[in-house]
PDB file of C-alpha atoms in Angstrom:
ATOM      1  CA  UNK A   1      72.312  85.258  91.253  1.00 64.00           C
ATOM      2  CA  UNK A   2      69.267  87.200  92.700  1.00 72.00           C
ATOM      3  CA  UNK A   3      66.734  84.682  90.659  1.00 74.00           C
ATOM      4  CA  UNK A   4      67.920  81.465  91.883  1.00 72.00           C
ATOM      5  CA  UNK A   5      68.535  82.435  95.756  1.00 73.00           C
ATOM      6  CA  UNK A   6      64.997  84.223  95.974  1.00 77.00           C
ATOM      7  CA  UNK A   7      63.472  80.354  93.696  1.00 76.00           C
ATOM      8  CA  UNK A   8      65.438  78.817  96.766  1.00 75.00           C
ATOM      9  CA  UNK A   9      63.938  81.308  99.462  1.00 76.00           C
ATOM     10  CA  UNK A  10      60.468  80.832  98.528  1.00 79.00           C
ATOM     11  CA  UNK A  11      60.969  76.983  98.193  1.00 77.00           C
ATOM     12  CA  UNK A  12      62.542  76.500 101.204  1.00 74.00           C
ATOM     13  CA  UNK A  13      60.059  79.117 103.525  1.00 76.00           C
ATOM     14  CA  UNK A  14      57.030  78.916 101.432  1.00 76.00           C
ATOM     15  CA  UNK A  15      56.671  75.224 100.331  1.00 72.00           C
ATOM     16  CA  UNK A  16      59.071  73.345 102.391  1.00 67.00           C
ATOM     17  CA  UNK A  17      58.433  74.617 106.250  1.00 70.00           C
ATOM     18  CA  UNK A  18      62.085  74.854 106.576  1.00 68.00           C
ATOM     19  CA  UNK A  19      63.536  71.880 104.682  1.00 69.00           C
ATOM     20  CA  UNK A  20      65.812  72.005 101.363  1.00 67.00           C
ATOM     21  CA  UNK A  21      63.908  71.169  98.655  1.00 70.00           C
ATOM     22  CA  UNK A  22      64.618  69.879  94.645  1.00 72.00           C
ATOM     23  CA  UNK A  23      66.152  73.567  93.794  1.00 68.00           C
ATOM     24  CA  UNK A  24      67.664  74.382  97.342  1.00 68.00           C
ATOM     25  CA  UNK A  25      71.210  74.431  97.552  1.00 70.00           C
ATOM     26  CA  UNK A  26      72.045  72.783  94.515  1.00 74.00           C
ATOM     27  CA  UNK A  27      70.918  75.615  92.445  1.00 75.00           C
ATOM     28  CA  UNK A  28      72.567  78.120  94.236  1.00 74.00           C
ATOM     29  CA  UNK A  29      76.167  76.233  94.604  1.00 76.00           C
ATOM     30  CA  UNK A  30      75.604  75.309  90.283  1.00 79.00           C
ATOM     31  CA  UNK A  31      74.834  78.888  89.936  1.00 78.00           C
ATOM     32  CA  UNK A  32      77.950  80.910  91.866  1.00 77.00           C
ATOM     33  CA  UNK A  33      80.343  78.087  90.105  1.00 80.00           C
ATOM     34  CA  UNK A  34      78.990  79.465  86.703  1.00 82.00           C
ATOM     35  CA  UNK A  35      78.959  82.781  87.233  1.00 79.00           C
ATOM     36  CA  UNK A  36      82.640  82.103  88.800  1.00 80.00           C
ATOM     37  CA  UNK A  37      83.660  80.615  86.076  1.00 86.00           C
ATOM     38  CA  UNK A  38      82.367  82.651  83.192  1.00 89.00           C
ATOM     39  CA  UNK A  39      83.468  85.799  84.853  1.00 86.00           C
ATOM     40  CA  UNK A  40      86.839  84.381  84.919  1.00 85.00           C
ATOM     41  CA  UNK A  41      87.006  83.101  81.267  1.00 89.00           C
ATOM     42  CA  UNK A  42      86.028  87.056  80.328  1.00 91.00           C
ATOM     43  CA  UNK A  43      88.504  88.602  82.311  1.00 86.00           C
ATOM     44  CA  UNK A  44      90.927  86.248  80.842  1.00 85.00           C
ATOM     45  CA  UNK A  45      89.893  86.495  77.185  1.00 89.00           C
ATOM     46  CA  UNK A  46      89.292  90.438  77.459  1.00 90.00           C
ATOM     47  CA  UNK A  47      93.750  90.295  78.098  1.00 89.00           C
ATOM     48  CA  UNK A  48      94.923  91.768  74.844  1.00 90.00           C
ATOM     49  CA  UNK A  49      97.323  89.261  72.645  1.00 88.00           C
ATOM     50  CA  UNK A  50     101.069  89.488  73.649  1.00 89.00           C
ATOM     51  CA  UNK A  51     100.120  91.758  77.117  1.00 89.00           C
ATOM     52  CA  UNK A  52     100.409  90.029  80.480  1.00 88.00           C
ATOM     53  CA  UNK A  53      98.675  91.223  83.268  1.00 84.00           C
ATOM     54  CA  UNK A  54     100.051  90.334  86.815  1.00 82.00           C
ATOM     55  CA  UNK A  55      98.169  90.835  90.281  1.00 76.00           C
ATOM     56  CA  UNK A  56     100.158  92.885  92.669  1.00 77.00           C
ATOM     57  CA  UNK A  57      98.266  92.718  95.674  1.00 76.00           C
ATOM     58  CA  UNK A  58      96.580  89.619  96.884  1.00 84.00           C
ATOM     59  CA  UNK A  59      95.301  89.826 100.091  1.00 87.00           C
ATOM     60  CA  UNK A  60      92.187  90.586  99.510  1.00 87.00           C
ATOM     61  CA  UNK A  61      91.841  87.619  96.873  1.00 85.00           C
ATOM     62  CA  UNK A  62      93.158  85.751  99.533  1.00 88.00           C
ATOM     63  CA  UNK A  63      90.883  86.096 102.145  1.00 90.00           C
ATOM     64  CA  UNK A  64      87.801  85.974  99.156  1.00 88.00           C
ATOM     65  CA  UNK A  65      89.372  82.660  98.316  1.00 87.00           C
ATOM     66  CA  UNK A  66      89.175  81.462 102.151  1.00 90.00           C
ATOM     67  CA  UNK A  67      86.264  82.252 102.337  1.00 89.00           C
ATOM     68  CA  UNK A  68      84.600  81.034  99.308  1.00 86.00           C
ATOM     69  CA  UNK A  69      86.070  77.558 100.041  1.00 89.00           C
ATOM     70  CA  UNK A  70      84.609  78.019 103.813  1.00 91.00           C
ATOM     71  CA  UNK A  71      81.093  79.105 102.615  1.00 87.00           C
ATOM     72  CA  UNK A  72      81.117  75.488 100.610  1.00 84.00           C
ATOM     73  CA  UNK A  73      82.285  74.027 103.718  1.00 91.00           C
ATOM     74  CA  UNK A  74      79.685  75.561 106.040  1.00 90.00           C
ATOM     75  CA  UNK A  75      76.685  74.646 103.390  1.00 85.00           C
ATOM     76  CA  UNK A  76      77.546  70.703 103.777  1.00 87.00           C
ATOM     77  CA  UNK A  77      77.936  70.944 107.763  1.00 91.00           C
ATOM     78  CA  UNK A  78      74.762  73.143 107.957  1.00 89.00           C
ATOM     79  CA  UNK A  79      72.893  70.677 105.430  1.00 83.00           C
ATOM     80  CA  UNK A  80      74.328  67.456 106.053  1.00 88.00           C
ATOM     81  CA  UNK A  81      75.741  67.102 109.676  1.00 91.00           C
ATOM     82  CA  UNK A  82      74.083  69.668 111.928  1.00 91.00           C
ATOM     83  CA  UNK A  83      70.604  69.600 111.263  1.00 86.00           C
ATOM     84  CA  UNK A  84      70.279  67.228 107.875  1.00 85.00           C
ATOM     85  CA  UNK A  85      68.086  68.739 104.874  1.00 77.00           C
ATOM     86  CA  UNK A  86      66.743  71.456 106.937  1.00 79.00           C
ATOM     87  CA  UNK A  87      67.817  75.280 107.863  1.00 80.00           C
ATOM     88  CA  UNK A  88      67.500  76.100 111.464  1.00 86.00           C
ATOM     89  CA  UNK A  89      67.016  80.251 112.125  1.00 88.00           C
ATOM     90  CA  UNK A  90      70.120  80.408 113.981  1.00 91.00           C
ATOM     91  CA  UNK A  91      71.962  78.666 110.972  1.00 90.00           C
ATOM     92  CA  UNK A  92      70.590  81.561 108.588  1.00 87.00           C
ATOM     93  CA  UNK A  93      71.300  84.431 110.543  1.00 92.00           C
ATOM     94  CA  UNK A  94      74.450  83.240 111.201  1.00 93.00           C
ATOM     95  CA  UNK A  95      75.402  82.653 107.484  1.00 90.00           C
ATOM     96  CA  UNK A  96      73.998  86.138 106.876  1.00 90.00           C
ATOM     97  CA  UNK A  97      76.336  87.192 109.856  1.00 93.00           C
ATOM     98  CA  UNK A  98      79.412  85.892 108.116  1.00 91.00           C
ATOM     99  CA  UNK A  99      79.426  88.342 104.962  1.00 91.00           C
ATOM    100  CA  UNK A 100      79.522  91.553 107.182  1.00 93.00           C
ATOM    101  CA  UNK A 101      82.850  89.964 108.422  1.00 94.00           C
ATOM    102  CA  UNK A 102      83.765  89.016 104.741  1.00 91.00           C
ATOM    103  CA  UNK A 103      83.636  92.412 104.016  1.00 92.00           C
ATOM    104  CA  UNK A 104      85.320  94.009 107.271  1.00 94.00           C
ATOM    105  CA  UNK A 105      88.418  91.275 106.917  1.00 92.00           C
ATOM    106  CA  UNK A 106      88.647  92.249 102.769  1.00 91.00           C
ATOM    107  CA  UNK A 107      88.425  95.872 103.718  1.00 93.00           C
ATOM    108  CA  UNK A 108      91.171  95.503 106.465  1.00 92.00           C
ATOM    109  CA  UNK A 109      93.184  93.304 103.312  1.00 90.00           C
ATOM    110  CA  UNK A 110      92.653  96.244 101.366  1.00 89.00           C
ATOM    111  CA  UNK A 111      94.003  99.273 103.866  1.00 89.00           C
ATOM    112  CA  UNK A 112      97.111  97.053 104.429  1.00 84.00           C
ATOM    113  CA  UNK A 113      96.509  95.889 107.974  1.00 84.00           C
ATOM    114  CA  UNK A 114      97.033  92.364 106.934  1.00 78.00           C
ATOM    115  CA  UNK A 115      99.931  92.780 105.091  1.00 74.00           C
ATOM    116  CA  UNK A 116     103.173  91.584 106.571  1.00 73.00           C
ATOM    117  CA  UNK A 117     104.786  94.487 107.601  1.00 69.00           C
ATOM    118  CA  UNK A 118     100.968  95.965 108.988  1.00 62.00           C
ATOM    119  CA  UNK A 119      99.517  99.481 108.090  1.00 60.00           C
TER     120      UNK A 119
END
């Protein structure tokens, strides 16, 4: 959520010169887990009783799902093993890098160029 990344933006840049702080990561990795899971638990309870609803496609879940497990995986190598407790530039813009490719590889899942038999 927009709150928690810009409370872990300021304390990070502002109060930290560069380091993770108390809120950091922690509060950003707590707060996409709940907001995974409670969008889940609506989308399940908003099924009707007695309907079943089956996903078709699942590409683009697919590569969401790589990549959600990857961005977990790139916080504990950026925070832990490359540079411990602090962000280097070239880690950041490099994160930020990654979700224009997120999208291109989804929207390629999407239009069918990943799918088995192509586009």
């Amino acid at each position: 959520s927009a709150p928690e990344i810009l409370l872990s933006v300021i304390e990070t840049v502002a109060m930290n010169g560069m380091f993770s702080g108390e809120l950091g990561p922690s509060t950003i990795v707590g707060s996409a887990a709940f907001n995974l899971f409670v969008i889940i638990a609506v989308c399940v309870s908003a099924i009707p009783d007695g309907e079943v609803r089956k996903i078709k496609e699942t590409q683009v879940y697919a590569v969401t799902a790589i990549f959600s497990v990857f961005a977990y995986v790139w916080m504990i190598i950026v925070l832990l093993l490359i540079s411990p407790h602090v962000v280097d530039p070239w880690e950041g813009i490099l994160t930020f890098l990654l979700f224009p490719i997120l999208v291109s590889i989804a929207y390629a899942a999407d239009i069918g160029y990943l799918s088995p038999g192509g586009r």
